[in-house]
Structure formats: structure tokens, C-alpha cells
Amino acid sequence: TRPEYCPPDVEQLGRATWTFLHTTAAYYPEKPTSNQRVNMLTLLRSLPVLYPCSHCASHLDTNIKENPPDVSGRVALSRWLCERHNDVNSRLGKLRFDCSIEKTDERWKNGPSDGSCD
Ligand code: FAD
């Protein structure tokens, strides 16, 4: 493993970005205001423009064009994001994640019911 002080590589940047995005989706309101929707759309649409891994950004651009973000509420957004992450997982030969709200909430909001993350 690379020392802590090194700039992030594509893997570290990806893990940090997914952590931010999935956690933000998990805490996005059930009934967002129009202002919250607009800002979430802006955040997601800015990624293909600004994400500092150009081939990742280019794949994401195509992916988002084929699958427009659903910012109508946290359940729909969490699923949409999980599916986009699964698209990357498949492309990289990684396992796909179960995109039910139970599983995404367990991973990104509540932790498992055995209390091991409390
Ligand atoms: P990650 O894929 O980073 O996942 C982190 C954790 O999220 C996992 O441990 C798991 O608990 C959970 N998780 C996994 N899948 C899901 C899901 N579908 N929904 C919810 N939670 C889930 N890398 C490349 O090499 N090429 C690319 O083109 C590329 N494009 C990317 C595009 C974007 C927008 C982002 C954010 C990252 C991209 N990456 C790309 C990085 C890649 O997705 C991984 O982050 C990186 O390979 C590290 O993988 P990992 O196995 O540690 O887990």
C-alpha cells in the first residue's frame, strides 16, 4: 500500500467519491424541495465535467446520458446511484451490489442490525 501522504490514485479517489455520493444520497430528503433537487442535479451533472479521472468521467458522461438522475427523493436517488456504481463495477469485473433500499441503507446509513458498526 502507498503511504498516507501520497495523492489519491484512481482507486482511492473512487472509494472516497462513492462514499461521499452514497452517503449524501442516503441522507437526501424523502421529499426534497425544488432547490434541493436542482442542487443535487447540478452536483451529479458536474461530475462528468470535473471528475479528475478523464476516462472515468467520459464513461460517466455516457452512463448519465443513458440514465438521467432521479432526484425525486432519497429512495429513488439511492437506487439510481447504486445502479450507476454497478455499471462501473460490471465494467471493472467487480461484484454487483443489491440496490434495494434495505441494502443501501445498511451499507451507507444504518449499519448491520447486529450492531457491529454502532
Ligand atoms: P468501490 O467500488 O470504490 O466501492 C466502495 C464500497 O461501496 C464497496 O466496498 C461496497 O461496500 C460499496 N458498494 C459497491 N458497489 C456499490 C453499489 N453499486 N452501490 C452502493 N454501494 C456499493 N475506476 C476505474 O478503474 N475505471 C473507471 O472508469 C472508473 N470510473 C469511475 C467513475 C466514478 C463516477 C467513480 C466515483 C469511480 C470510478 N472508478 C473507476 C473507481 C472505481 O469505481 C472504484 O472506486 C475503485 O476501483 C475502488 O474499488 P473498490 O473495490 O475499493 O470499491
Coordinates of N, CA, C and O and ligand atoms in Angstrom, one line a residue:
T1 N 0.8 -1.2 0.0 CA 0.0 0.0 0.0 C 0.9 1.3 0.0 O 1.9 1.3 0.6
R2 N 0.4 2.3 -0.7 CA 1.1 3.5 -0.8 C 1.0 4.3 0.5 O 0.0 4.2 1.2
P3 N 2.1 5.1 0.8 CA 2.0 5.9 2.1 C 0.8 6.8 2.0 O 0.3 7.3 1.0
E4 N 0.3 7.1 3.2 CA -0.8 8.0 3.5 C -0.7 9.4 2.8 O -1.7 10.0 2.4
Y5 N 0.5 9.9 2.7 CA 0.7 11.3 2.2 C 0.7 11.4 0.7 O 0.8 12.4 0.2
C6 N 0.6 10.2 0.0 CA 0.5 10.3 -1.5 C -0.8 10.8 -2.0 O -1.8 10.6 -1.3
P7 N -0.8 11.5 -3.1 CA -2.1 11.9 -3.7 C -2.9 10.7 -4.0 O -2.3 9.6 -4.2
P8 N -4.2 10.8 -4.0 CA -5.0 9.6 -4.3 C -4.8 9.1 -5.7 O -4.7 9.8 -6.6
D9 N -4.8 7.7 -5.8 CA -4.8 7.1 -7.1 C -6.3 6.9 -7.5 O -7.2 7.3 -6.8
V10 N -6.5 6.3 -8.7 CA -7.9 6.2 -9.2 C -8.8 5.4 -8.2 O -9.9 5.7 -8.0
E11 N -8.2 4.4 -7.6 CA -9.0 3.5 -6.6 C -9.3 4.3 -5.4 O -10.5 4.3 -5.0
Q12 N -8.4 5.0 -4.8 CA -8.7 5.8 -3.6 C -9.6 6.9 -3.9 O -10.6 7.2 -3.1
L13 N -9.4 7.6 -5.0 CA -10.4 8.7 -5.4 C -11.8 8.1 -5.5 O -12.8 8.7 -5.1
G14 N -11.9 7.0 -6.2 CA -13.1 6.3 -6.4 C -13.8 6.0 -5.1 O -15.0 6.3 -4.9
R15 N -13.1 5.3 -4.2 CA -13.7 5.0 -2.9 C -14.2 6.2 -2.1 O -15.3 6.2 -1.6
A16 N -13.4 7.2 -2.1 CA -13.8 8.5 -1.4 C -15.0 9.1 -2.1 O -15.9 9.6 -1.4
T17 N -15.0 9.1 -3.4 CA -16.1 9.7 -4.1 C -17.4 8.9 -3.9 O -18.5 9.5 -3.7
W18 N -17.3 7.6 -4.0 CA -18.5 6.8 -3.8 C -19.0 7.0 -2.4 O -20.2 7.0 -2.1
T19 N -18.1 7.0 -1.4 CA -18.5 7.2 0.0 C -19.3 8.5 0.1 O -20.4 8.6 0.7
F20 N -18.8 9.6 -0.5 CA -19.5 10.9 -0.4 C -20.8 10.8 -1.1 O -21.9 11.2 -0.5
L21 N -20.9 10.2 -2.3 CA -22.1 10.2 -3.1 C -23.2 9.3 -2.4 O -24.3 9.8 -2.3
H22 N -22.8 8.1 -2.0 CA -23.8 7.2 -1.5 C -24.3 7.7 -0.1 O -25.5 7.6 0.2
T23 N -23.4 8.3 0.7 CA -23.8 8.9 2.0 C -24.8 10.1 1.8 O -25.8 10.2 2.5
T24 N -24.4 10.9 0.8 CA -25.3 12.1 0.6 C -26.7 11.6 0.1 O -27.7 12.2 0.5
A25 N -26.7 10.6 -0.8 CA -28.0 10.1 -1.2 C -28.8 9.5 -0.1 O -30.0 9.6 0.0
A26 N -28.1 8.8 0.8 CA -28.8 8.1 1.9 C -29.5 9.1 2.8 O -30.5 8.8 3.5
Y27 N -28.9 10.3 2.9 CA -29.4 11.4 3.8 C -30.2 12.4 3.0 O -30.6 13.4 3.6
Y28 N -30.3 12.3 1.7 CA -31.1 13.2 0.9 C -32.6 13.1 1.4 O -33.0 12.0 1.8
P29 N -33.3 14.2 1.4 CA -34.7 14.1 1.9 C -35.6 13.1 1.1 O -35.4 12.9 0.0
E30 N -36.6 12.6 1.9 CA -37.7 11.8 1.2 C -38.4 12.7 0.2 O -38.8 12.3 -0.9
K31 N -38.7 14.0 0.7 CA -39.4 14.9 -0.2 C -38.6 16.2 -0.3 O -38.8 17.2 0.4
P32 N -37.6 16.2 -1.2 CA -36.7 17.3 -1.4 C -37.5 18.6 -1.9 O -38.4 18.4 -2.7
T33 N -37.0 19.7 -1.5 CA -37.5 21.0 -2.1 C -37.0 21.1 -3.5 O -36.0 20.4 -3.9
S34 N -37.6 22.0 -4.3 CA -37.1 22.1 -5.7 C -35.7 22.6 -5.6 O -34.9 22.2 -6.5
N35 N -35.3 23.4 -4.6 CA -33.9 23.9 -4.5 C -33.0 22.7 -4.3 O -31.9 22.7 -4.9
Q36 N -33.4 21.8 -3.4 CA -32.5 20.6 -3.1 C -32.4 19.8 -4.4 O -31.3 19.3 -4.7
R37 N -33.5 19.6 -5.1 CA -33.4 18.8 -6.4 C -32.5 19.4 -7.4 O -31.7 18.7 -8.0
V38 N -32.6 20.7 -7.6 CA -31.8 21.5 -8.5 C -30.3 21.3 -8.2 O -29.4 21.0 -9.0
N39 N -30.0 21.4 -6.9 CA -28.6 21.4 -6.4 C -28.1 19.9 -6.6 O -26.9 19.8 -6.9
M40 N -28.9 18.9 -6.3 CA -28.4 17.5 -6.5 C -28.2 17.3 -8.0 O -27.2 16.7 -8.3
L41 N -29.1 17.7 -8.8 CA -28.9 17.6 -10.3 C -27.6 18.2 -10.7 O -26.8 17.7 -11.5
T42 N -27.3 19.4 -10.2 CA -26.1 20.2 -10.6 C -24.9 19.4 -10.1 O -23.9 19.3 -10.8
L43 N -24.9 18.9 -8.9 CA -23.8 18.1 -8.3 C -23.5 16.9 -9.2 O -22.4 16.7 -9.7
L44 N -24.6 16.1 -9.6 CA -24.4 14.9 -10.4 C -23.9 15.2 -11.8 O -23.0 14.6 -12.3
R45 N -24.5 16.3 -12.4 CA -24.2 16.6 -13.8 C -22.8 17.2 -13.9 O -22.2 17.3 -15.0
S46 N -22.3 17.8 -12.8 CA -20.9 18.4 -12.8 C -19.8 17.3 -12.8 O -18.7 17.5 -13.2
L47 N -20.2 16.1 -12.3 CA -19.1 15.0 -12.2 C -18.5 14.7 -13.6 O -17.2 14.6 -13.7
P48 N -19.3 14.4 -14.6 CA -18.6 14.1 -15.9 C -17.8 15.3 -16.4 O -16.9 15.0 -17.3
V49 N -18.0 16.5 -16.0 CA -17.3 17.6 -16.5 C -16.0 17.8 -15.6 O -14.9 18.2 -16.2
L50 N -16.1 17.5 -14.3 CA -15.0 17.9 -13.4 C -14.2 16.7 -12.8 O -13.1 16.9 -12.3
Y51 N -14.8 15.5 -12.8 CA -14.1 14.4 -12.1 C -12.7 14.2 -12.6 O -12.5 14.0 -13.8
P52 N -11.7 14.2 -11.7 CA -10.3 14.2 -12.1 C -9.7 12.8 -12.5 O -8.6 12.5 -12.1
C53 N -10.5 12.1 -13.2 CA -10.0 10.8 -13.9 C -10.8 10.9 -15.2 O -12.0 10.7 -15.3
S54 N -10.1 11.2 -16.3 CA -10.7 11.6 -17.5 C -11.5 10.4 -18.1 O -12.6 10.6 -18.6
H55 N -10.9 9.2 -18.1 CA -11.7 8.0 -18.7 C -12.9 7.7 -17.8 O -13.9 7.3 -18.4
C56 N -12.8 7.9 -16.5 CA -13.9 7.6 -15.6 C -15.0 8.6 -16.0 O -16.2 8.3 -16.1
A57 N -14.6 9.9 -16.1 CA -15.6 11.0 -16.4 C -16.3 10.7 -17.7 O -17.5 11.0 -17.8
S58 N -15.5 10.3 -18.7 CA -16.1 10.0 -20.0 C -17.1 8.9 -20.0 O -18.2 9.0 -20.6
H59 N -16.8 7.8 -19.3 CA -17.8 6.7 -19.1 C -19.0 7.2 -18.4 O -20.1 6.9 -18.8
L60 N -18.8 8.0 -17.4 CA -19.9 8.5 -16.6 C -20.8 9.4 -17.4 O -22.0 9.4 -17.3
D61 N -20.2 10.2 -18.3 CA -21.0 11.1 -19.1 C -22.0 10.3 -20.0 O -23.2 10.6 -20.0
T62 N -21.5 9.2 -20.6 CA -22.3 8.3 -21.4 C -23.4 7.7 -20.6 O -24.6 7.7 -20.9
N63 N -23.0 7.2 -19.4 CA -23.9 6.5 -18.5 C -25.0 7.4 -18.0 O -26.2 7.0 -18.0
I64 N -24.7 8.6 -17.6 CA -25.7 9.6 -17.1 C -26.7 10.0 -18.3 O -27.9 10.2 -18.1
K65 N -26.1 10.1 -19.5 CA -27.0 10.5 -20.6 C -28.0 9.4 -20.9 O -29.2 9.7 -21.2
E66 N -27.6 8.1 -20.8 CA -28.5 7.0 -21.0 C -29.4 6.8 -19.8 O -30.5 6.2 -20.0
N67 N -29.0 7.2 -18.6 CA -29.8 7.0 -17.4 C -29.9 8.3 -16.6 O -29.1 8.5 -15.7
P68 N -30.8 9.2 -16.9 CA -30.8 10.5 -16.3 C -31.1 10.3 -14.8 O -31.9 9.5 -14.4
P69 N -30.4 11.2 -13.9 CA -30.6 11.1 -12.5 C -32.0 11.2 -12.0 O -32.8 12.0 -12.6
D70 N -32.4 10.4 -11.0 CA -33.7 10.5 -10.4 C -33.5 11.2 -9.1 O -33.1 10.5 -8.1
V71 N -33.8 12.5 -9.0 CA -33.6 13.2 -7.7 C -34.9 13.5 -7.0 O -35.0 14.4 -6.2
S72 N -35.9 12.6 -7.3 CA -37.3 12.9 -6.7 C -37.3 12.6 -5.2 O -38.2 13.0 -4.5
G73 N -36.4 11.8 -4.7 CA -36.4 11.5 -3.2 C -35.3 10.5 -2.9 O -34.6 10.0 -3.8
R74 N -35.0 10.3 -1.6 CA -33.8 9.5 -1.3 C -33.9 8.1 -1.7 O -32.8 7.5 -2.1
V75 N -35.0 7.4 -1.7 CA -35.1 6.0 -2.1 C -34.7 5.9 -3.6 O -33.9 5.1 -4.0
A76 N -35.4 6.7 -4.4 CA -35.1 6.7 -5.9 C -33.6 7.1 -6.2 O -33.0 6.5 -7.0
L77 N -33.1 8.1 -5.5 CA -31.8 8.5 -5.7 C -30.8 7.5 -5.3 O -29.8 7.2 -6.0
S78 N -31.0 6.9 -4.1 CA -30.1 5.8 -3.7 C -30.0 4.7 -4.7 O -28.9 4.1 -4.9
R79 N -31.1 4.3 -5.2 CA -31.2 3.2 -6.2 C -30.5 3.6 -7.5 O -29.6 2.9 -8.0
W80 N -30.8 4.8 -8.0 CA -30.2 5.3 -9.2 C -28.6 5.3 -9.1 O -27.9 4.8 -10.0
L81 N -28.1 5.8 -8.0 CA -26.7 5.9 -7.7 C -26.1 4.5 -7.6 O -25.0 4.2 -8.2
C82 N -26.8 3.6 -6.9 CA -26.3 2.2 -6.8 C -26.2 1.6 -8.1 O -25.2 0.8 -8.4
E83 N -27.2 1.8 -9.0 CA -27.1 1.2 -10.4 C -26.0 1.8 -11.2 O -25.3 1.1 -11.9
R84 N -25.7 3.1 -11.0 CA -24.6 3.7 -11.8 C -23.3 3.1 -11.3 O -22.4 2.8 -12.0
H85 N -23.2 2.9 -9.9 CA -22.0 2.3 -9.4 C -21.9 0.8 -9.9 O -20.8 0.4 -10.2
N86 N -23.0 0.1 -10.0 CA -23.0 -1.2 -10.5 C -22.5 -1.3 -12.0 O -21.8 -2.2 -12.4
D87 N -22.9 -0.2 -12.7 CA -22.4 -0.2 -14.1 C -20.9 -0.1 -14.1 O -20.2 -0.8 -15.0
V88 N -20.3 0.7 -13.2 CA -18.8 0.7 -13.1 C -18.3 -0.6 -12.6 O -17.3 -1.2 -13.2
N89 N -18.9 -1.2 -11.6 CA -18.5 -2.5 -11.1 C -18.4 -3.5 -12.2 O -17.4 -4.3 -12.3
S90 N -19.5 -3.6 -13.0 CA -19.5 -4.6 -14.1 C -18.4 -4.4 -15.1 O -17.7 -5.3 -15.5
R91 N -18.2 -3.1 -15.4 CA -17.1 -2.8 -16.4 C -15.8 -3.2 -15.9 O -14.9 -3.6 -16.7
L92 N -15.6 -3.1 -14.5 CA -14.3 -3.4 -13.9 C -14.2 -4.9 -13.5 O -13.2 -5.3 -12.9
G93 N -15.3 -5.7 -13.8 CA -15.2 -7.1 -13.4 C -15.5 -7.3 -11.9 O -15.1 -8.3 -11.3
K94 N -16.0 -6.2 -11.2 CA -16.3 -6.4 -9.7 C -17.7 -6.9 -9.5 O -18.6 -6.8 -10.4
L95 N -18.0 -7.4 -8.3 CA -19.4 -7.9 -8.0 C -20.4 -6.7 -8.0 O -20.0 -5.6 -7.7
R96 N -21.6 -7.0 -8.4 CA -22.7 -6.1 -8.4 C -23.3 -6.1 -7.0 O -23.3 -7.1 -6.3
F97 N -23.8 -4.9 -6.6 CA -24.4 -4.7 -5.2 C -25.9 -4.8 -5.4 O -26.5 -4.4 -6.4
D98 N -26.6 -5.3 -4.3 CA -28.0 -5.4 -4.3 C -28.5 -3.9 -4.0 O -28.3 -3.3 -3.0
C99 N -29.3 -3.4 -5.0 CA -29.7 -2.0 -4.9 C -31.0 -1.7 -4.2 O -31.6 -0.6 -4.3
S100 N -31.5 -2.7 -3.4 CA -32.7 -2.4 -2.6 C -32.3 -1.4 -1.5 O -31.2 -1.3 -1.1
I101 N -33.3 -0.6 -1.1 CA -33.1 0.5 -0.1 C -32.6 -0.1 1.2 O -31.8 0.5 2.0
E102 N -33.0 -1.4 1.5 CA -32.6 -2.0 2.7 C -31.1 -2.2 2.7 O -30.4 -1.9 3.7
K103 N -30.6 -2.7 1.6 CA -29.1 -2.9 1.5 C -28.3 -1.6 1.4 O -27.2 -1.5 2.0
T104 N -28.8 -0.7 0.6 CA -28.0 0.6 0.5 C -28.0 1.3 1.8 O -27.0 1.9 2.3
D105 N -29.2 1.3 2.6 CA -29.2 2.0 3.9 C -28.4 1.2 4.9 O -27.7 1.9 5.7
E106 N -28.3 -0.1 4.8 CA -27.5 -0.8 5.7 C -26.0 -0.4 5.5 O -25.3 -0.2 6.5
R107 N -25.6 -0.3 4.3 CA -24.2 0.0 4.0 C -23.9 1.4 4.3 O -22.8 1.7 4.8
W108 N -24.8 2.4 4.0 CA -24.4 3.8 4.0 C -25.1 4.6 5.0 O -24.8 5.8 5.2
K109 N -26.0 4.0 5.8 CA -26.8 4.9 6.8 C -26.9 4.2 8.1 O -26.5 4.8 9.1
N110 N -27.4 3.0 8.2 CA -27.7 2.4 9.4 C -26.7 1.4 10.0 O -26.7 1.1 11.2
G111 N -25.9 0.7 9.1 CA -25.1 -0.4 9.6 C -25.9 -1.6 9.7 O -27.1 -1.6 9.8
P112 N -25.2 -2.8 9.9 CA -26.0 -4.0 10.1 C -26.7 -4.1 11.4 O -26.3 -3.4 12.4
S113 N -27.8 -4.9 11.4 CA -28.6 -5.0 12.6 C -27.9 -5.7 13.8 O -28.4 -5.6 14.9
D114 N -26.8 -6.3 13.6 CA -26.0 -6.9 14.7 C -25.3 -5.9 15.6 O -24.7 -6.2 16.6
G115 N -25.4 -4.6 15.2 CA -24.8 -3.6 16.0 C -23.3 -3.4 15.9 O -22.7 -2.6 16.6
S116 N -22.7 -4.2 14.9 CA -21.2 -4.2 14.8 C -20.6 -2.9 14.4 O -19.4 -2.7 14.6
C117 N -21.5 -2.0 13.9 CA -20.9 -0.7 13.5 C -21.4 0.5 14.4 O -21.1 1.6 14.2
D118 N -22.1 0.1 15.5 CA -22.6 1.1 16.4 C -21.4 1.7 17.3 O -20.4 1.1 17.4
Ligands
FAD1 P1 -15.7 0.8 -4.7 O1 -16.2 0.4 -6.0 O2 -15.0 2.1 -4.6 O3 -16.9 0.8 -3.6 C1 -16.7 1.2 -2.3 C2 -17.7 0.4 -1.4 O4 -19.0 0.7 -1.9 C3 -17.6 -1.1 -1.5 O5 -16.7 -1.6 -0.6 C4 -19.0 -1.5 -1.3 O6 -19.3 -1.7 0.1 C5 -19.9 -0.4 -1.7 N1 -20.5 -0.6 -3.0 C6 -20.1 -1.3 -4.0 N2 -20.9 -1.3 -5.1 C7 -22.0 -0.5 -4.6 C8 -23.2 -0.1 -5.3 N3 -23.5 -0.4 -6.5 N4 -24.0 0.7 -4.5 C9 -23.7 1.1 -3.3 N5 -22.6 0.7 -2.6 C10 -21.7 -0.1 -3.3 N6 -12.2 3.1 -11.8 C11 -11.6 2.6 -13.0 O7 -10.6 1.9 -12.9 N7 -12.1 2.9 -14.2 C12 -13.2 3.7 -14.3 O8 -13.7 4.0 -15.4 C13 -13.8 4.2 -13.1 N8 -14.9 5.1 -13.2 C14 -15.4 5.6 -12.0 C15 -16.5 6.5 -12.1 C16 -16.9 7.1 -11.0 C17 -18.1 8.1 -11.0 C18 -16.3 6.8 -9.7 C19 -16.8 7.5 -8.4 C20 -15.3 5.9 -9.6 C21 -14.8 5.3 -10.8 N9 -13.8 4.4 -10.7 C22 -13.2 3.9 -11.9 C23 -13.3 3.8 -9.4 C24 -14.0 2.5 -9.0 O9 -15.4 2.6 -9.1 C25 -13.7 2.1 -7.6 O10 -14.0 3.1 -6.7 C26 -12.2 1.6 -7.4 O11 -11.9 0.6 -8.3 C27 -12.1 1.1 -5.9 O12 -12.9 -0.1 -5.8 P2 -13.3 -0.8 -4.5 O13 -13.3 -2.3 -4.9 O14 -12.4 -0.4 -3.4 O15 -14.8 -0.4 -4.1

